[in-house]
mmCIF file of C-alpha atoms in Angstrom:
data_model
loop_
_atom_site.group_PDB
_atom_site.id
_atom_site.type_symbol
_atom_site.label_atom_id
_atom_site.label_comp_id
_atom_site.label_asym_id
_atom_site.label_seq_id
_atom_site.Cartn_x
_atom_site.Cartn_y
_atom_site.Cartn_z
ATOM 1 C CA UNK A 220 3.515 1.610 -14.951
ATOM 2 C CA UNK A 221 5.193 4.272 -12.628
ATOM 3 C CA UNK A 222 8.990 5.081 -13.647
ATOM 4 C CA UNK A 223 9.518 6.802 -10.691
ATOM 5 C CA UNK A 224 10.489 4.554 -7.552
ATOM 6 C CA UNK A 225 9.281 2.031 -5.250
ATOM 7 C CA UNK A 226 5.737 2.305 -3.134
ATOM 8 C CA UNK A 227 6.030 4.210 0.236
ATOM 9 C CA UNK A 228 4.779 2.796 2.540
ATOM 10 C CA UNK A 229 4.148 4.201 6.423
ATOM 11 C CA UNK A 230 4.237 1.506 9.939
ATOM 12 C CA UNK A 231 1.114 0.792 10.380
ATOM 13 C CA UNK A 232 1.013 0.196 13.955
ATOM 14 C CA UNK A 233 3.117 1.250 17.326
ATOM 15 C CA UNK A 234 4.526 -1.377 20.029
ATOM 16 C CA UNK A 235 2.044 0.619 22.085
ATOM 17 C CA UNK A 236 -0.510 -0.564 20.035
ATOM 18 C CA UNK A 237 1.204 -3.884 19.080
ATOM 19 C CA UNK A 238 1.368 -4.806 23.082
ATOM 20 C CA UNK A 239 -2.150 -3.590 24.005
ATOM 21 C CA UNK A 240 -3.148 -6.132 21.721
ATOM 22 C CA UNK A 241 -1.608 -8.882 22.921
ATOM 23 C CA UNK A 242 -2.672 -11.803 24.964
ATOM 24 C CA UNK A 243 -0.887 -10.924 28.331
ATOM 25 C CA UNK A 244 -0.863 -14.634 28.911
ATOM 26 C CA UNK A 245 1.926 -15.019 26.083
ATOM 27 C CA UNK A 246 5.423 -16.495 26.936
ATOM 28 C CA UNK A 247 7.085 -13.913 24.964
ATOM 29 C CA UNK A 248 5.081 -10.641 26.455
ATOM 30 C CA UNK A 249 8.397 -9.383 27.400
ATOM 31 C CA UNK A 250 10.128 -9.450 23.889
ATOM 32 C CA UNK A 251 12.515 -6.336 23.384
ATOM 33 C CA UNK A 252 10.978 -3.491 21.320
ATOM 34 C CA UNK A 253 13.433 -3.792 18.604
ATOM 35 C CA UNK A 254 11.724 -7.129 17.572
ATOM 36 C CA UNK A 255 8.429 -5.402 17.714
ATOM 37 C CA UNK A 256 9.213 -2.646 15.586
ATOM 38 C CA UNK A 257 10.851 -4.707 13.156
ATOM 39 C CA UNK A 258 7.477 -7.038 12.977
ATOM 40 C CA UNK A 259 5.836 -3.709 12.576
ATOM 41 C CA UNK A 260 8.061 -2.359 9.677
ATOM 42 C CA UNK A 261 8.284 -5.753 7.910
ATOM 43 C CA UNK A 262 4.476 -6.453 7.537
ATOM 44 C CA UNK A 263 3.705 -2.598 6.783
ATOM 45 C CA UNK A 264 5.938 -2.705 3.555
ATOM 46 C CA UNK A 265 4.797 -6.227 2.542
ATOM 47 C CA UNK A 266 0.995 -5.150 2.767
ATOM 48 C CA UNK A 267 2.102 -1.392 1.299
ATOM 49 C CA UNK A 268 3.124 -4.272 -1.833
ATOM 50 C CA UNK A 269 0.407 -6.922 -1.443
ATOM 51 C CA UNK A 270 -1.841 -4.050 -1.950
ATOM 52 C CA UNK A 271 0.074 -2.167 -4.639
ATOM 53 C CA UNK A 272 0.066 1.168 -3.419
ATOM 54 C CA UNK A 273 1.536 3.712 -1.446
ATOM 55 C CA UNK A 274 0.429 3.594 1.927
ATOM 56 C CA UNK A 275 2.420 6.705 3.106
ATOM 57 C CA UNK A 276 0.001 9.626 1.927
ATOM 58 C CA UNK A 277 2.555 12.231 0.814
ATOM 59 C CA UNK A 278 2.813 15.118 -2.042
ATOM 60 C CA UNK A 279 5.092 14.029 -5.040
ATOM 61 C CA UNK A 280 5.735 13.825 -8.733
ATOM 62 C CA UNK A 281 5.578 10.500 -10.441
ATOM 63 C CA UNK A 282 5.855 9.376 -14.022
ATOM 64 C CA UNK A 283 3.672 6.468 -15.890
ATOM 65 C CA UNK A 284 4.292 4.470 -19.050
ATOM 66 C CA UNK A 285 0.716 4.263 -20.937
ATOM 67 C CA UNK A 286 0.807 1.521 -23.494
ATOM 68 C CA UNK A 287 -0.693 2.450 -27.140
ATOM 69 C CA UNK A 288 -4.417 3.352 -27.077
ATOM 70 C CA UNK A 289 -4.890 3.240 -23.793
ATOM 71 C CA UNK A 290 -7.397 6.071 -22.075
ATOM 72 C CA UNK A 291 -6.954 4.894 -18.429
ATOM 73 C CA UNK A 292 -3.896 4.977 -15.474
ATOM 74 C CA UNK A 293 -4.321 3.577 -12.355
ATOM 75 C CA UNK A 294 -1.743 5.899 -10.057
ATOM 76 C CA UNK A 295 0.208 4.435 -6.787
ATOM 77 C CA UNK A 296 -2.273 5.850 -4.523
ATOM 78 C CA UNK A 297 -5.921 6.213 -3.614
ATOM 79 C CA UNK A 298 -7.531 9.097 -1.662
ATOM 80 C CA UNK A 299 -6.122 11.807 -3.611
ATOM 81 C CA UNK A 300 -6.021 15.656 -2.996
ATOM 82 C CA UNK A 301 -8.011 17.509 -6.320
ATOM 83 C CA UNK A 302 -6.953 20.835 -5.345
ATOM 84 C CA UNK A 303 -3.293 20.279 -6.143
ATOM 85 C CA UNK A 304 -3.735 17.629 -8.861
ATOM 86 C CA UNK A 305 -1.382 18.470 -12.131
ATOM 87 C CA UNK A 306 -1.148 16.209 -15.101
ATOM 88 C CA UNK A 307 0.746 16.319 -18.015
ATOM 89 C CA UNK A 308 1.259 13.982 -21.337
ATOM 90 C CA UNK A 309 4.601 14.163 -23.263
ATOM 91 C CA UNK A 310 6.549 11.143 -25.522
ATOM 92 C CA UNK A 311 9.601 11.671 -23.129
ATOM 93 C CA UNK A 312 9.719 10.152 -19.677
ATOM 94 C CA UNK A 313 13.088 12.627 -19.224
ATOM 95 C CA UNK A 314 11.509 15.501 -20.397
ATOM 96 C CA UNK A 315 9.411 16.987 -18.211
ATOM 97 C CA UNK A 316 9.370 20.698 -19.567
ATOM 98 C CA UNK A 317 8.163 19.179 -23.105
ATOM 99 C CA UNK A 318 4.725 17.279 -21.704
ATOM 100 C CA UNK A 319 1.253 19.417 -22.676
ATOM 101 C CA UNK A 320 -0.296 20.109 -19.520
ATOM 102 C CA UNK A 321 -4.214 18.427 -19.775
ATOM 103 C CA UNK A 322 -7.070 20.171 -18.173
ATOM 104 C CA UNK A 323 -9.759 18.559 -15.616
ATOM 105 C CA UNK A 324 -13.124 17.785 -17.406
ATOM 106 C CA UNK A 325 -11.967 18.787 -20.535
ATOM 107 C CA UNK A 326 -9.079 16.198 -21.045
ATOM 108 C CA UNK A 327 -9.066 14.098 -18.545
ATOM 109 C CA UNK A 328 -11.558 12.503 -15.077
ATOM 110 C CA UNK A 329 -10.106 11.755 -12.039
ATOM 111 C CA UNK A 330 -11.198 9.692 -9.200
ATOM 112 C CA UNK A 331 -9.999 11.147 -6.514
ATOM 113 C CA UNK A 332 -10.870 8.053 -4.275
ATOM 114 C CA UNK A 333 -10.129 5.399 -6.342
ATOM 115 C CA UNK A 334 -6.597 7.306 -8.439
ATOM 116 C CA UNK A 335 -7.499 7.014 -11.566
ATOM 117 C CA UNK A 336 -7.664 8.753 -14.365
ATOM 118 C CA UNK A 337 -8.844 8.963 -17.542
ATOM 119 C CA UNK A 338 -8.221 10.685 -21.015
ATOM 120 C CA UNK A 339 -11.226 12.347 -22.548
ATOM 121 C CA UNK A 340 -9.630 14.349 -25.922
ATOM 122 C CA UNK A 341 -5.942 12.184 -26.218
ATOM 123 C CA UNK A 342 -5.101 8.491 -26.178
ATOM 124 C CA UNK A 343 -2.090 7.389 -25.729
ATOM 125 C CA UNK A 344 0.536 7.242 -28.740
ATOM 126 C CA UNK A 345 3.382 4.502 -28.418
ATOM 127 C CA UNK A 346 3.872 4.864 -25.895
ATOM 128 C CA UNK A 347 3.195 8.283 -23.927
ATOM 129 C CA UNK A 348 4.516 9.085 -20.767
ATOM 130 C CA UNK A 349 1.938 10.769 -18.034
ATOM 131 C CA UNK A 350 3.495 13.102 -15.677
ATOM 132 C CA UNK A 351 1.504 13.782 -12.210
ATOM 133 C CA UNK A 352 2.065 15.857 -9.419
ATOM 134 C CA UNK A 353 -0.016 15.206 -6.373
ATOM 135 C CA UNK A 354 -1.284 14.442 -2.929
ATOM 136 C CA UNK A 355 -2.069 10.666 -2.052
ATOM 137 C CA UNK A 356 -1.681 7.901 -0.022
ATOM 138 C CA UNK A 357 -3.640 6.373 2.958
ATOM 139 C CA UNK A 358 -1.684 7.653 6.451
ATOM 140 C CA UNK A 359 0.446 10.895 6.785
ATOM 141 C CA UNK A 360 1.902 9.616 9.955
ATOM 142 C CA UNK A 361 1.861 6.844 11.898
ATOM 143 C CA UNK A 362 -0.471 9.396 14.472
ATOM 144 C CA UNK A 363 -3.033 9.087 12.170
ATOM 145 C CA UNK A 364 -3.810 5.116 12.367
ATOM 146 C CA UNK A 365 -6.987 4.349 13.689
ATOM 147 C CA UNK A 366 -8.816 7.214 12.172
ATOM 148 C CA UNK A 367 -9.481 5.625 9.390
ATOM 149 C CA UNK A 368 -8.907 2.581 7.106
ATOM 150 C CA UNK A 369 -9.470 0.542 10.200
ATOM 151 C CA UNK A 370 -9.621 -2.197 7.601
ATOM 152 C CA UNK A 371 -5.807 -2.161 7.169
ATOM 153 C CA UNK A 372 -5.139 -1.426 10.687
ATOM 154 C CA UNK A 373 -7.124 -4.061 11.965
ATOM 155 C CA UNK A 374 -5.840 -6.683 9.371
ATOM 156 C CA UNK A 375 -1.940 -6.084 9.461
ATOM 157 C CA UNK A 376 -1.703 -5.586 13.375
ATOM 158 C CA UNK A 377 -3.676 -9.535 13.186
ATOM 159 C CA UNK A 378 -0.644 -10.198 10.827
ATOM 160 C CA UNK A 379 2.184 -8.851 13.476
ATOM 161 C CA UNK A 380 1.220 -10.345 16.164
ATOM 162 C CA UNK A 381 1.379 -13.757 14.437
ATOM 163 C CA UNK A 382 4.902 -12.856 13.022
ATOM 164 C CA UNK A 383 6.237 -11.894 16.504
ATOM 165 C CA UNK A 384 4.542 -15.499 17.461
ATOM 166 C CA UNK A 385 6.344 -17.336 14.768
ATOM 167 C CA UNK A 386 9.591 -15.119 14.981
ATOM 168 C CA UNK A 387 11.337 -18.134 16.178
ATOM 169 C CA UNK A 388 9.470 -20.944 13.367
ATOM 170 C CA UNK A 389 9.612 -18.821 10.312
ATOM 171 C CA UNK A 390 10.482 -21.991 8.367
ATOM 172 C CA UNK A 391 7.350 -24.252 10.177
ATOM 173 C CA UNK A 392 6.404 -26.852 12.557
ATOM 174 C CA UNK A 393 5.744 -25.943 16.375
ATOM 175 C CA UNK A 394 3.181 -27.585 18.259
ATOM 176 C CA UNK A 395 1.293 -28.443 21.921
ATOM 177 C CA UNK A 396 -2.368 -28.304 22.284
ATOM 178 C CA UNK A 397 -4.780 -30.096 23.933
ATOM 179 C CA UNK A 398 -4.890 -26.963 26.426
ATOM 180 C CA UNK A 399 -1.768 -25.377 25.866
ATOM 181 C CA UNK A 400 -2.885 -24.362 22.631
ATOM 182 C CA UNK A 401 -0.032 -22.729 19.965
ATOM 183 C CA UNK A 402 0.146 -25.209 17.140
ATOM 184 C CA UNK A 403 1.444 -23.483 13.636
ATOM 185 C CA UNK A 404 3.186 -26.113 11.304
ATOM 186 C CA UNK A 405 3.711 -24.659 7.881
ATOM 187 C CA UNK A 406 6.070 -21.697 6.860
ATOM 188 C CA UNK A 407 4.980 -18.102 7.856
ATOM 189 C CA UNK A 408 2.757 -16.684 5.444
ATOM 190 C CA UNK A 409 -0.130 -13.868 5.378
ATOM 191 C CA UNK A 410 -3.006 -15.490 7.698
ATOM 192 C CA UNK A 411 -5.679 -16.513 5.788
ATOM 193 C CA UNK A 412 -7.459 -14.187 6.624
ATOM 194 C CA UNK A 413 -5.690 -11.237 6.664
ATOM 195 C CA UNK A 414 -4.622 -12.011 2.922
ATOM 196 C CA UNK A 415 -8.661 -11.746 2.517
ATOM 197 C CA UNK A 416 -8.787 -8.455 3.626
ATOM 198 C CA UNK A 417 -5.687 -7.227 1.424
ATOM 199 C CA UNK A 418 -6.926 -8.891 -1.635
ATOM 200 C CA UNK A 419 -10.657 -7.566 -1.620
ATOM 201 C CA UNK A 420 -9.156 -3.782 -1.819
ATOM 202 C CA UNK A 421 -5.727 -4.705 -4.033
ATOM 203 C CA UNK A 422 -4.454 -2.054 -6.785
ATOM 204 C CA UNK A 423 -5.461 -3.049 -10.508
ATOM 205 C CA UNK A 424 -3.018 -1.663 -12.406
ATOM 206 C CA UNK A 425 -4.689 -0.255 -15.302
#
């Protein structure tokens, strides 16, 4: 469990992008920006915790509980940098100075894609505290979206355009068809599936 703060997470999409997308046949083509962006920044952070990591690749210093025994942490973040990687093991989550700095291949593996690691020479006592300084995340920058993890891009701009559709029925119902199409009915949720997509690549903490 990370001490440290809240997931990161970076907008994963532009109103550029958001408005290329849409169907240019839509009533409300001409919403304001402001209502774009805030579709934008309100499905980014609740995919960044759906998925139970940080989103925002950045460098930083986090600290995680291990429970008694255990050999194996599951950081906040994926895709992470080995040439800056630091880890640490103390019985004080306050007292950074105090943790023994562990050494790659001799106490510890890391997946750098996955983020996780494991203890090779130590277990954890009751409980330790695991100190790590590094380089993670999926997107530095909102310039970087579409270079990769097209899986996320692709699945939460789905999931933006249907909030900026439902902006208005949040709480259900709306209607037409035959030919007019629309529909809805239910409360907004994650679209089926987009919640797919999320789930088959969602954090196990370990």
């Amino acid at each position: 469990m990370n001490l440290t703060g809240p997931l990161e997470y970076v907008a994963l999409s532009t109103v550029t992008r958001i408005n290329d997308a849409r169907d240019l046949s839509e009533a409300e083509v001409d919403s304001p920006t402001a209502i774009i962006e805030a579709a934008i920044a309100e499905v980014s952070s609740a995919a960044c915790e759906y998925l139970g990591m940080h989103t925002k690749r950045a460098t930083r210093t986090e600290v995680y509980e291990m429970r008694q025994f255990s050999r194996t942490l599951s950081l906040d973040a994926t895709n992470v940098d080995t040439t800056d990687f630091v880890l640490a093991i103390g019985d004080d989550p306050l007292d950074a100075a105090g943790a023994t700095p562990l050494t790659k291949g001799r106490d510890y593996s890391l997946n750098a894609s996955a983020g996780t690691v494991r203890l090779l020479s130590t277990q954890a006592s009751s409980p330790a505290y695991v100190q790590v300084s590094y380089t993670g995340g999926l997107f530095a920058a909102v310039e970087d979206i579409g270079s990769a993890h097209v899986w996320l891009t692709s699945a939460v701009e789905t999931q933006i355009l249907y909030r900026i559709q439902r902006r208005d029925t949040l709480g259900g119902n709306v209607s037409q068809a035959p030919g007019g199409s629309t529909q809805f009915s239910g409360s907004y949720n994650w679209l089926p599936l987009v919640r797919d997509a999320l789930r088959s690549r969602r954090r196990i903490t370990m």
